[in-house]
Amino acid sequence: MMDDLLISLAILAAFGLPITVIVLVFAHFGLRRRVRALEERLAGVAPEAPSSPIAAPNATAEDSAAPEEAEAGPWAAARSADPAGGAAEPIAPEPVEPAEPPKPRGPSAVTRLAGWVKENWVYSVSAVSLALAGIFLVQYGVEQGLLPPAARVALALLFGAALIGAGEWLRRRFGDSEDSTTAYLPSVFSGAGIVALFAGVLSARLLYGLVGAETAFAGLVVVAGLAVLLGWFYGPLLAAVGLLGAAGAPFAVDGGGAVAPWLFAYEALVAIAGLLVDAGRRWRWVSILSLVLGFGTGWLLYVASASGSGGALWFAGLGFVLALAAIAAPVFSLTPRHGGPGLGAMLRRGGWKARPDFTVLLALAATALAALLTLLPTGDAAESTALFGLAALLAAVLILWTDRARALTLLPVLPAAAYLIRLVNEADGWGPLAAGFFEAAERGPEVAAPMTATLLLAMAVPATLAAAWRSLGASPAYRPWWSAGAALFAPLAAVTLEFFWAPARIMGAYPWALNVMALAALMVVMAGWFARADGPDRRRAAHATLSALSLIALALFILLSQAALTLALGALLIVAALLDRRFRLPEMEWFLYAGVVVLGYRLVVDPGLGWGEAAPLDAFLAAYAGAPLATAAAWWLIRPLGRVRAPVALESAAALFVGLFVNLALARWIRSVAGYDDVMSHWSLSLSAMTWAGVALVQLYRRRLGGPLNILRTALAVLAGLAATAALAASVLVANPLNGWAPKVHGPLIADTMLVAYGLPALLFWQASRRVPGLNRWLRHGLAGLAGALGVFYVALEIRRFWQGEAMASAHVGEGELYSYTVALLILGAALLWQAIARRSTPLRRLAMAVIALTVAKVFLIDASGLAGLVRVFSFLALGLSLAGLAWLNRWAAGQSASPPAPDKT
């Protein structure tokens, strides 16, 4: 028992010495600064700006221009309060002179602290010595057995009371200011007396067992309250000692039983008491100590709580109370009016250069910790539900309560984010609430579905309504932000529930869709509120409308089949475009852009192209013909409005969706003709390549919009381009009909599967090289060259099929086939030369002559040995005449090139 007592008292002494030193340093420099300011005022000189970072105000001249600084905040008015207990004296504001060079900084806080300790270390040692005297007095009585236990305790208490009385007499008789001869002595004696009183109570409980745990606890609370009261007159030292003693009292008199819930409330009251002391005396670090003790002791109580005893909920409740107290107590007002820069200013203007006031930082820290506590794990479903409710309640309270504190505008985001994160964690980690909900899938038909998802969605509604109410009364600059928050929080909860909890599997698609539609109806009502309040400015109404449309889309996603859902999303695009055209809602552009992305994802990925090939004809037509019609209609509706993003997205999406429809229609037709579907056939591979090439080209086309999304667009274009390249290479090199194992060609000559596999890609790439804006020169020429190569390959294959039929893979090449290749090359060279003359393009003319040279080489090297008889005669005769005409054309074209050429469009 004696060891426990000595350990407890040693801890008190260890805390007391550094706190004593720090407090006295603060008092020393604060008093010195006040004396200097008064001397300068008496001399008719404005007070010098403080150089100490301890005393410097948090708000800089730059911060005064922030939009959040319309209200000065109550903390600034109390910064000059006398830390020793005197009345606050107003100090004239410092004149702002931007042209004056900054003054050199004084010595650092560490240097000043070391100097003070070097000069006044005697006071600290004296306080510790007096405190240890009381402790050793009790120890001596134990060792010598001079007095009975009750007398020993009484002696220790009397010794402590005597020290406090001596300190009070000194303070009243001689004062405790820095310029008095008894400076610091009253605090030294009273602080030592408080430690002696703590020692007497602890010895009565731990050493002698004279009192029970409840009585000892009450005694420690009384001593702590006395210390806080004395600290109000003496300084923060005694207040800190009182807070430490009060917070540690439950642990010092632990009876070994279960943690009682009221202990969390007790620790919250201790922390609130410290915050209130700081509210009157303006000792910043006392507020920090109060919150550290409150959250720290709460954590110890939570760790000591038995599983399932509600410790997580009580700890989170303690955080809830401390967050509200940290907002109200430091400004000593039930209506927060925190002015100056807030967290938003820090994020906008680069960290600590725009740091908020201390009261704002204190509120931010306490709220962040309170939000984190709502994420505590628990093994009880009811406790988990209560934690959800606590996070949602904290968000709603902060929204409504801080409406006049501009610096605290972003605080409600923290508990709102914690609520959504807990939704994800609960489902992902199969917490008790989610586990019970998921297990209901195995219930019998006579058992009703649990209302868990409905309850969780309903919990998010009050915060959404609070944000809407806040938006109606906020200043014009903040109204759109609050309306956006109102339109986001509850709908995000619905989306999170859908994708992580899948309520339709448990409670049925129709009941869950009704929940979502009820929330959509609430958004429509909010849109009406905002529209009536705003008149012509419909930004807030647009936010609510966007939310309602998104929730309707989610309900359709829950209820409808794949084709119906795609068609319904297209209808929503048309409705959004009509609303934008009728009411001029610029924010609707984001819904249109997002709708285009969702439609494209559905058509390409999920359910995707595989579903499009296998779906019934009516479902296929509804989805893949309805999507391009819907996007084209939406584009036509908003085209006169002068929008930037949505028209580009809708136009490119309509082109892509038309390509997808043609692509799948061809795939379905070929499958019906061939009687099978081979993914490694030349047509299947090329159709897949065209799909991904279309996706890549659309992303490249949308790069003209600019912005940070261009990085994502470029990445998607590269990935889709690689997929298209791989599929097309496999079609040309591996699956082409010249390979004996490849699937045969289907369809009539020219209009066959080779046209689909090679002719259509050539046409696509040729048109893309000419019509897609924003492509760089090398990519444009590369697409044109690829189109030409595929076109030549397609013509060569068609010539081969004309002469060989189904035996395209054979090694035989007849005279007619060989001559046909020559004629085709001559026609190609003549066409290129004609285009070069028409465009006055020197590069195209050189390409034409290269093709002609290739034709000549073929005739002399291959045809001369492969042809015979009159065929060979006519071959060389036709070549000679053709070359003569082409040579004349080339010479004439070269002469025309000497004149100023027209712009080269190649």
Short mmCIF file of N, CA and C in Angstrom, two decimals, residues 473-606:
data_model
loop_
_atom_site.label_atom_id
_atom_site.label_comp_id
_atom_site.label_asym_id
_atom_site.label_seq_id
_atom_site.Cartn_x
_atom_site.Cartn_y
_atom_site.Cartn_z
N GLY A 473 -30.64 30.73 -44.78
CA GLY A 473 -30.31 31.90 -43.97
C GLY A 473 -28.88 32.36 -44.08
N ALA A 474 -28.06 31.69 -44.88
CA ALA A 474 -26.64 32.03 -44.96
C ALA A 474 -26.42 33.27 -45.83
N SER A 475 -25.22 33.81 -45.77
CA SER A 475 -24.86 34.93 -46.63
C SER A 475 -24.78 34.45 -48.07
N PRO A 476 -24.96 35.35 -49.04
CA PRO A 476 -24.99 34.92 -50.46
C PRO A 476 -23.77 34.11 -50.89
N ALA A 477 -22.60 34.42 -50.32
CA ALA A 477 -21.40 33.71 -50.74
C ALA A 477 -21.41 32.25 -50.31
N TYR A 478 -22.12 31.93 -49.22
CA TYR A 478 -22.09 30.57 -48.67
C TYR A 478 -23.33 29.77 -48.99
N ARG A 479 -24.38 30.39 -49.54
CA ARG A 479 -25.62 29.67 -49.79
C ARG A 479 -25.42 28.48 -50.74
N PRO A 480 -24.72 28.64 -51.86
CA PRO A 480 -24.56 27.48 -52.76
C PRO A 480 -23.81 26.32 -52.11
N TRP A 481 -22.86 26.64 -51.22
CA TRP A 481 -22.10 25.56 -50.58
C TRP A 481 -22.99 24.75 -49.65
N TRP A 482 -23.84 25.44 -48.90
CA TRP A 482 -24.73 24.70 -48.00
C TRP A 482 -25.79 23.93 -48.78
N SER A 483 -26.29 24.49 -49.86
CA SER A 483 -27.27 23.75 -50.66
C SER A 483 -26.63 22.52 -51.30
N ALA A 484 -25.37 22.65 -51.70
CA ALA A 484 -24.67 21.49 -52.24
C ALA A 484 -24.50 20.42 -51.17
N GLY A 485 -24.18 20.84 -49.93
CA GLY A 485 -24.09 19.86 -48.85
C GLY A 485 -25.41 19.18 -48.57
N ALA A 486 -26.50 19.96 -48.61
CA ALA A 486 -27.82 19.36 -48.41
C ALA A 486 -28.16 18.37 -49.50
N ALA A 487 -27.73 18.65 -50.72
CA ALA A 487 -28.04 17.76 -51.83
C ALA A 487 -27.12 16.55 -51.90
N LEU A 488 -26.06 16.54 -51.08
CA LEU A 488 -25.08 15.45 -51.18
C LEU A 488 -25.16 14.44 -50.04
N PHE A 489 -25.36 14.89 -48.79
CA PHE A 489 -25.11 13.99 -47.66
C PHE A 489 -26.05 12.78 -47.66
N ALA A 490 -27.34 13.00 -47.58
CA ALA A 490 -28.28 11.87 -47.56
C ALA A 490 -28.22 11.05 -48.84
N PRO A 491 -28.16 11.68 -50.04
CA PRO A 491 -28.01 10.85 -51.25
C PRO A 491 -26.73 10.02 -51.26
N LEU A 492 -25.63 10.55 -50.75
CA LEU A 492 -24.41 9.75 -50.67
C LEU A 492 -24.59 8.57 -49.72
N ALA A 493 -25.34 8.78 -48.65
CA ALA A 493 -25.64 7.66 -47.75
C ALA A 493 -26.45 6.59 -48.49
N ALA A 494 -27.40 7.00 -49.33
CA ALA A 494 -28.18 6.03 -50.10
C ALA A 494 -27.31 5.27 -51.09
N VAL A 495 -26.41 5.98 -51.76
CA VAL A 495 -25.52 5.32 -52.73
C VAL A 495 -24.58 4.35 -52.00
N THR A 496 -24.05 4.77 -50.84
CA THR A 496 -23.17 3.90 -50.07
C THR A 496 -23.90 2.64 -49.62
N LEU A 497 -25.12 2.79 -49.15
CA LEU A 497 -25.92 1.63 -48.76
C LEU A 497 -26.16 0.70 -49.95
N GLU A 498 -26.43 1.25 -51.10
CA GLU A 498 -26.71 0.41 -52.27
C GLU A 498 -25.50 -0.42 -52.68
N PHE A 499 -24.33 0.22 -52.71
CA PHE A 499 -23.16 -0.47 -53.25
C PHE A 499 -22.43 -1.31 -52.21
N PHE A 500 -22.62 -1.04 -50.91
CA PHE A 500 -21.91 -1.82 -49.89
C PHE A 500 -22.84 -2.71 -49.07
N TRP A 501 -24.12 -2.37 -48.97
CA TRP A 501 -25.05 -3.15 -48.18
C TRP A 501 -26.02 -3.95 -49.05
N ALA A 502 -26.23 -3.52 -50.31
CA ALA A 502 -27.17 -4.18 -51.23
C ALA A 502 -28.50 -4.49 -50.56
N PRO A 503 -29.22 -3.48 -50.09
CA PRO A 503 -30.46 -3.74 -49.35
C PRO A 503 -31.52 -4.48 -50.16
N ALA A 504 -31.49 -4.36 -51.49
CA ALA A 504 -32.52 -5.03 -52.30
C ALA A 504 -32.47 -6.54 -52.12
N ARG A 505 -31.30 -7.10 -51.84
CA ARG A 505 -31.21 -8.55 -51.63
C ARG A 505 -31.92 -8.98 -50.36
N ILE A 506 -32.01 -8.10 -49.38
CA ILE A 506 -32.57 -8.45 -48.07
C ILE A 506 -34.04 -8.05 -47.99
N MET A 507 -34.34 -6.80 -48.31
CA MET A 507 -35.70 -6.29 -48.13
C MET A 507 -36.51 -6.24 -49.41
N GLY A 508 -35.89 -6.63 -50.53
CA GLY A 508 -36.60 -6.62 -51.80
C GLY A 508 -36.31 -5.35 -52.58
N ALA A 509 -36.34 -5.46 -53.91
CA ALA A 509 -36.00 -4.32 -54.77
C ALA A 509 -37.03 -3.19 -54.63
N TYR A 510 -38.31 -3.55 -54.62
CA TYR A 510 -39.34 -2.51 -54.61
C TYR A 510 -39.34 -1.72 -53.30
N PRO A 511 -39.31 -2.35 -52.10
CA PRO A 511 -39.26 -1.56 -50.87
C PRO A 511 -38.03 -0.66 -50.78
N TRP A 512 -36.88 -1.17 -51.19
CA TRP A 512 -35.68 -0.34 -51.12
C TRP A 512 -35.76 0.80 -52.12
N ALA A 513 -36.28 0.55 -53.30
CA ALA A 513 -36.45 1.63 -54.28
C ALA A 513 -37.40 2.70 -53.77
N LEU A 514 -38.44 2.29 -52.99
CA LEU A 514 -39.34 3.27 -52.39
C LEU A 514 -38.60 4.19 -51.42
N ASN A 515 -37.67 3.62 -50.65
CA ASN A 515 -36.86 4.45 -49.76
C ASN A 515 -36.09 5.51 -50.55
N VAL A 516 -35.48 5.07 -51.64
CA VAL A 516 -34.70 6.01 -52.45
C VAL A 516 -35.60 7.05 -53.09
N MET A 517 -36.77 6.64 -53.57
CA MET A 517 -37.68 7.60 -54.19
C MET A 517 -38.24 8.59 -53.17
N ALA A 518 -38.43 8.14 -51.92
CA ALA A 518 -38.87 9.08 -50.89
C ALA A 518 -37.82 10.16 -50.66
N LEU A 519 -36.54 9.77 -50.68
CA LEU A 519 -35.48 10.76 -50.55
C LEU A 519 -35.45 11.68 -51.77
N ALA A 520 -35.71 11.13 -52.96
CA ALA A 520 -35.78 11.96 -54.16
C ALA A 520 -36.92 12.97 -54.06
N ALA A 521 -38.05 12.53 -53.48
CA ALA A 521 -39.17 13.47 -53.29
C ALA A 521 -38.78 14.60 -52.35
N LEU A 522 -38.00 14.28 -51.31
CA LEU A 522 -37.52 15.32 -50.40
C LEU A 522 -36.64 16.32 -51.14
N MET A 523 -35.80 15.84 -52.04
CA MET A 523 -34.96 16.73 -52.83
C MET A 523 -35.81 17.64 -53.73
N VAL A 524 -36.91 17.11 -54.26
CA VAL A 524 -37.80 17.93 -55.09
C VAL A 524 -38.42 19.04 -54.23
N VAL A 525 -38.84 18.70 -53.01
CA VAL A 525 -39.38 19.72 -52.11
C VAL A 525 -38.33 20.79 -51.81
N MET A 526 -37.09 20.35 -51.57
CA MET A 526 -36.02 21.32 -51.33
C MET A 526 -35.80 22.21 -52.53
N ALA A 527 -35.88 21.64 -53.73
CA ALA A 527 -35.72 22.45 -54.94
C ALA A 527 -36.80 23.53 -55.00
N GLY A 528 -38.01 23.17 -54.59
CA GLY A 528 -39.07 24.17 -54.55
C GLY A 528 -38.79 25.27 -53.55
N TRP A 529 -38.29 24.91 -52.35
CA TRP A 529 -37.91 25.92 -51.36
C TRP A 529 -36.90 26.90 -51.94
N PHE A 530 -35.86 26.34 -52.51
CA PHE A 530 -34.78 27.19 -53.04
C PHE A 530 -35.28 28.05 -54.21
N ALA A 531 -36.11 27.48 -55.07
CA ALA A 531 -36.59 28.24 -56.22
C ALA A 531 -37.44 29.43 -55.76
N ARG A 532 -38.29 29.22 -54.76
CA ARG A 532 -39.11 30.34 -54.26
C ARG A 532 -38.25 31.39 -53.57
N ALA A 533 -37.18 30.96 -52.91
CA ALA A 533 -36.35 31.91 -52.17
C ALA A 533 -35.41 32.69 -53.08
N ASP A 534 -34.99 32.11 -54.18
CA ASP A 534 -33.92 32.70 -55.00
C ASP A 534 -34.43 33.50 -56.19
N GLY A 535 -35.58 33.17 -56.71
CA GLY A 535 -36.05 33.87 -57.90
C GLY A 535 -35.25 33.47 -59.13
N PRO A 536 -34.71 34.45 -59.86
CA PRO A 536 -34.00 34.11 -61.11
C PRO A 536 -32.73 33.28 -60.89
N ASP A 537 -32.06 33.47 -59.74
CA ASP A 537 -30.84 32.72 -59.47
C ASP A 537 -31.22 31.32 -58.97
N ARG A 538 -30.97 30.31 -59.79
CA ARG A 538 -31.47 28.97 -59.48
C ARG A 538 -30.35 27.98 -59.20
N ARG A 539 -29.23 28.46 -58.70
CA ARG A 539 -28.12 27.54 -58.43
C ARG A 539 -28.50 26.52 -57.37
N ARG A 540 -29.12 27.01 -56.28
CA ARG A 540 -29.47 26.08 -55.20
C ARG A 540 -30.56 25.11 -55.65
N ALA A 541 -31.51 25.61 -56.41
CA ALA A 541 -32.54 24.71 -56.94
C ALA A 541 -31.92 23.68 -57.87
N ALA A 542 -30.89 24.08 -58.60
CA ALA A 542 -30.22 23.13 -59.50
C ALA A 542 -29.54 22.03 -58.70
N HIS A 543 -28.94 22.37 -57.56
CA HIS A 543 -28.30 21.34 -56.73
C HIS A 543 -29.31 20.29 -56.29
N ALA A 544 -30.45 20.75 -55.77
CA ALA A 544 -31.47 19.80 -55.32
C ALA A 544 -32.05 19.00 -56.48
N THR A 545 -32.22 19.65 -57.62
CA THR A 545 -32.74 18.94 -58.79
C THR A 545 -31.78 17.87 -59.26
N LEU A 546 -30.50 18.20 -59.29
CA LEU A 546 -29.49 17.21 -59.66
C LEU A 546 -29.53 16.01 -58.72
N SER A 547 -29.66 16.30 -57.42
CA SER A 547 -29.73 15.21 -56.45
C SER A 547 -30.96 14.35 -56.69
N ALA A 548 -32.10 14.99 -56.96
CA ALA A 548 -33.33 14.23 -57.21
C ALA A 548 -33.20 13.35 -58.45
N LEU A 549 -32.62 13.90 -59.52
CA LEU A 549 -32.44 13.10 -60.74
C LEU A 549 -31.51 11.92 -60.49
N SER A 550 -30.44 12.16 -59.71
CA SER A 550 -29.51 11.07 -59.42
C SER A 550 -30.18 9.97 -58.60
N LEU A 551 -31.01 10.36 -57.64
CA LEU A 551 -31.72 9.36 -56.84
C LEU A 551 -32.75 8.61 -57.67
N ILE A 552 -33.40 9.30 -58.58
CA ILE A 552 -34.33 8.61 -59.49
C ILE A 552 -33.58 7.59 -60.33
N ALA A 553 -32.39 7.98 -60.81
CA ALA A 553 -31.58 7.03 -61.57
C ALA A 553 -31.19 5.82 -60.71
N LEU A 554 -30.87 6.07 -59.43
CA LEU A 554 -30.53 4.96 -58.54
C LEU A 554 -31.74 4.04 -58.34
N ALA A 555 -32.93 4.61 -58.17
CA ALA A 555 -34.13 3.79 -58.02
C ALA A 555 -34.39 2.96 -59.28
N LEU A 556 -34.17 3.57 -60.43
CA LEU A 556 -34.33 2.81 -61.68
C LEU A 556 -33.31 1.68 -61.77
N PHE A 557 -32.09 1.97 -61.32
CA PHE A 557 -31.05 0.95 -61.30
C PHE A 557 -31.46 -0.25 -60.44
N ILE A 558 -32.17 0.04 -59.35
CA ILE A 558 -32.60 -1.04 -58.45
C ILE A 558 -33.73 -1.85 -59.07
N LEU A 559 -34.65 -1.18 -59.77
CA LEU A 559 -35.88 -1.83 -60.19
C LEU A 559 -35.82 -2.46 -61.57
N LEU A 560 -35.19 -1.80 -62.53
CA LEU A 560 -35.38 -2.15 -63.93
C LEU A 560 -34.39 -3.19 -64.41
N SER A 561 -34.76 -3.80 -65.55
CA SER A 561 -33.86 -4.73 -66.23
C SER A 561 -32.74 -3.95 -66.90
N GLN A 562 -31.81 -4.68 -67.50
CA GLN A 562 -30.65 -4.03 -68.10
C GLN A 562 -31.05 -3.08 -69.21
N ALA A 563 -31.88 -3.52 -70.14
CA ALA A 563 -32.27 -2.67 -71.27
C ALA A 563 -33.13 -1.51 -70.79
N ALA A 564 -34.08 -1.78 -69.91
CA ALA A 564 -34.95 -0.72 -69.42
C ALA A 564 -34.17 0.33 -68.65
N LEU A 565 -33.18 -0.12 -67.89
CA LEU A 565 -32.38 0.83 -67.13
C LEU A 565 -31.59 1.74 -68.07
N THR A 566 -30.97 1.18 -69.08
CA THR A 566 -30.23 2.00 -70.05
C THR A 566 -31.15 3.00 -70.73
N LEU A 567 -32.35 2.54 -71.12
CA LEU A 567 -33.30 3.44 -71.76
C LEU A 567 -33.76 4.52 -70.79
N ALA A 568 -33.98 4.16 -69.52
CA ALA A 568 -34.42 5.13 -68.54
C ALA A 568 -33.33 6.18 -68.27
N LEU A 569 -32.07 5.75 -68.24
CA LEU A 569 -30.99 6.72 -68.06
C LEU A 569 -30.92 7.69 -69.23
N GLY A 570 -31.15 7.17 -70.42
CA GLY A 570 -31.21 8.07 -71.58
C GLY A 570 -32.35 9.06 -71.47
N ALA A 571 -33.50 8.60 -70.97
CA ALA A 571 -34.63 9.51 -70.77
C ALA A 571 -34.30 10.58 -69.73
N LEU A 572 -33.56 10.19 -68.69
CA LEU A 572 -33.15 11.18 -67.69
C LEU A 572 -32.23 12.24 -68.30
N LEU A 573 -31.38 11.85 -69.23
CA LEU A 573 -30.55 12.84 -69.91
C LEU A 573 -31.41 13.86 -70.64
N ILE A 574 -32.44 13.40 -71.31
CA ILE A 574 -33.33 14.31 -72.03
C ILE A 574 -34.05 15.23 -71.04
N VAL A 575 -34.52 14.67 -69.91
CA VAL A 575 -35.19 15.49 -68.90
C VAL A 575 -34.24 16.55 -68.35
N ALA A 576 -33.00 16.16 -68.07
CA ALA A 576 -32.03 17.13 -67.56
C ALA A 576 -31.76 18.23 -68.58
N ALA A 577 -31.65 17.87 -69.85
CA ALA A 577 -31.44 18.88 -70.88
C ALA A 577 -32.65 19.81 -71.00
N LEU A 578 -33.87 19.25 -70.88
CA LEU A 578 -35.07 20.09 -70.92
C LEU A 578 -35.11 21.06 -69.74
N LEU A 579 -34.75 20.58 -68.54
CA LEU A 579 -34.71 21.46 -67.37
C LEU A 579 -33.68 22.57 -67.55
N ASP A 580 -32.54 22.22 -68.09
CA ASP A 580 -31.51 23.23 -68.33
C ASP A 580 -31.99 24.26 -69.34
N ARG A 581 -32.64 23.81 -70.39
CA ARG A 581 -33.10 24.74 -71.43
C ARG A 581 -34.25 25.62 -70.90
N ARG A 582 -35.09 25.04 -70.04
CA ARG A 582 -36.24 25.81 -69.55
C ARG A 582 -35.86 26.79 -68.46
N PHE A 583 -35.00 26.36 -67.52
CA PHE A 583 -34.71 27.18 -66.36
C PHE A 583 -33.29 27.74 -66.33
N ARG A 584 -32.47 27.41 -67.32
CA ARG A 584 -31.09 27.88 -67.37
C ARG A 584 -30.35 27.50 -66.09
N LEU A 585 -30.08 26.21 -65.93
CA LEU A 585 -29.41 25.67 -64.75
C LEU A 585 -28.01 25.21 -65.16
N PRO A 586 -26.99 26.04 -64.99
CA PRO A 586 -25.64 25.64 -65.43
C PRO A 586 -25.14 24.37 -64.75
N GLU A 587 -25.52 24.15 -63.46
CA GLU A 587 -25.05 22.95 -62.77
C GLU A 587 -25.58 21.67 -63.41
N MET A 588 -26.65 21.76 -64.17
CA MET A 588 -27.19 20.56 -64.83
C MET A 588 -26.20 19.97 -65.82
N GLU A 589 -25.25 20.80 -66.24
CA GLU A 589 -24.22 20.31 -67.16
C GLU A 589 -23.44 19.16 -66.55
N TRP A 590 -23.22 19.20 -65.22
CA TRP A 590 -22.47 18.12 -64.57
C TRP A 590 -23.27 16.82 -64.57
N PHE A 591 -24.58 16.94 -64.40
CA PHE A 591 -25.40 15.73 -64.45
C PHE A 591 -25.37 15.13 -65.85
N LEU A 592 -25.44 15.98 -66.87
CA LEU A 592 -25.39 15.47 -68.24
C LEU A 592 -24.05 14.78 -68.51
N TYR A 593 -22.99 15.39 -68.03
CA TYR A 593 -21.66 14.79 -68.24
C TYR A 593 -21.56 13.45 -67.52
N ALA A 594 -22.03 13.43 -66.27
CA ALA A 594 -21.99 12.17 -65.51
C ALA A 594 -22.91 11.12 -66.14
N GLY A 595 -24.08 11.55 -66.63
CA GLY A 595 -24.98 10.61 -67.28
C GLY A 595 -24.37 9.98 -68.52
N VAL A 596 -23.64 10.77 -69.27
CA VAL A 596 -22.96 10.23 -70.46
C VAL A 596 -21.93 9.18 -70.06
N VAL A 597 -21.18 9.46 -68.99
CA VAL A 597 -20.18 8.50 -68.53
C VAL A 597 -20.84 7.20 -68.08
N VAL A 598 -21.95 7.32 -67.33
CA VAL A 598 -22.64 6.12 -66.85
C VAL A 598 -23.20 5.32 -68.02
N LEU A 599 -23.81 6.00 -68.98
CA LEU A 599 -24.34 5.28 -70.15
C LEU A 599 -23.23 4.57 -70.91
N GLY A 600 -22.11 5.27 -71.12
CA GLY A 600 -20.99 4.63 -71.82
C GLY A 600 -20.47 3.42 -71.06
N TYR A 601 -20.39 3.53 -69.73
CA TYR A 601 -19.94 2.39 -68.92
C TYR A 601 -20.89 1.21 -69.08
N ARG A 602 -22.18 1.50 -69.07
CA ARG A 602 -23.15 0.40 -69.19
C ARG A 602 -23.07 -0.26 -70.57
N LEU A 603 -22.92 0.51 -71.61
CA LEU A 603 -22.91 -0.07 -72.96
C LEU A 603 -21.63 -0.83 -73.25
N VAL A 604 -20.52 -0.39 -72.66
CA VAL A 604 -19.23 -1.00 -72.99
C VAL A 604 -18.81 -2.05 -71.97
N VAL A 605 -19.05 -1.79 -70.67
CA VAL A 605 -18.48 -2.64 -69.62
C VAL A 605 -19.53 -3.47 -68.92
N ASP A 606 -20.51 -2.84 -68.31
CA ASP A 606 -21.48 -3.55 -67.47
C ASP A 606 -22.90 -3.02 -67.75
#
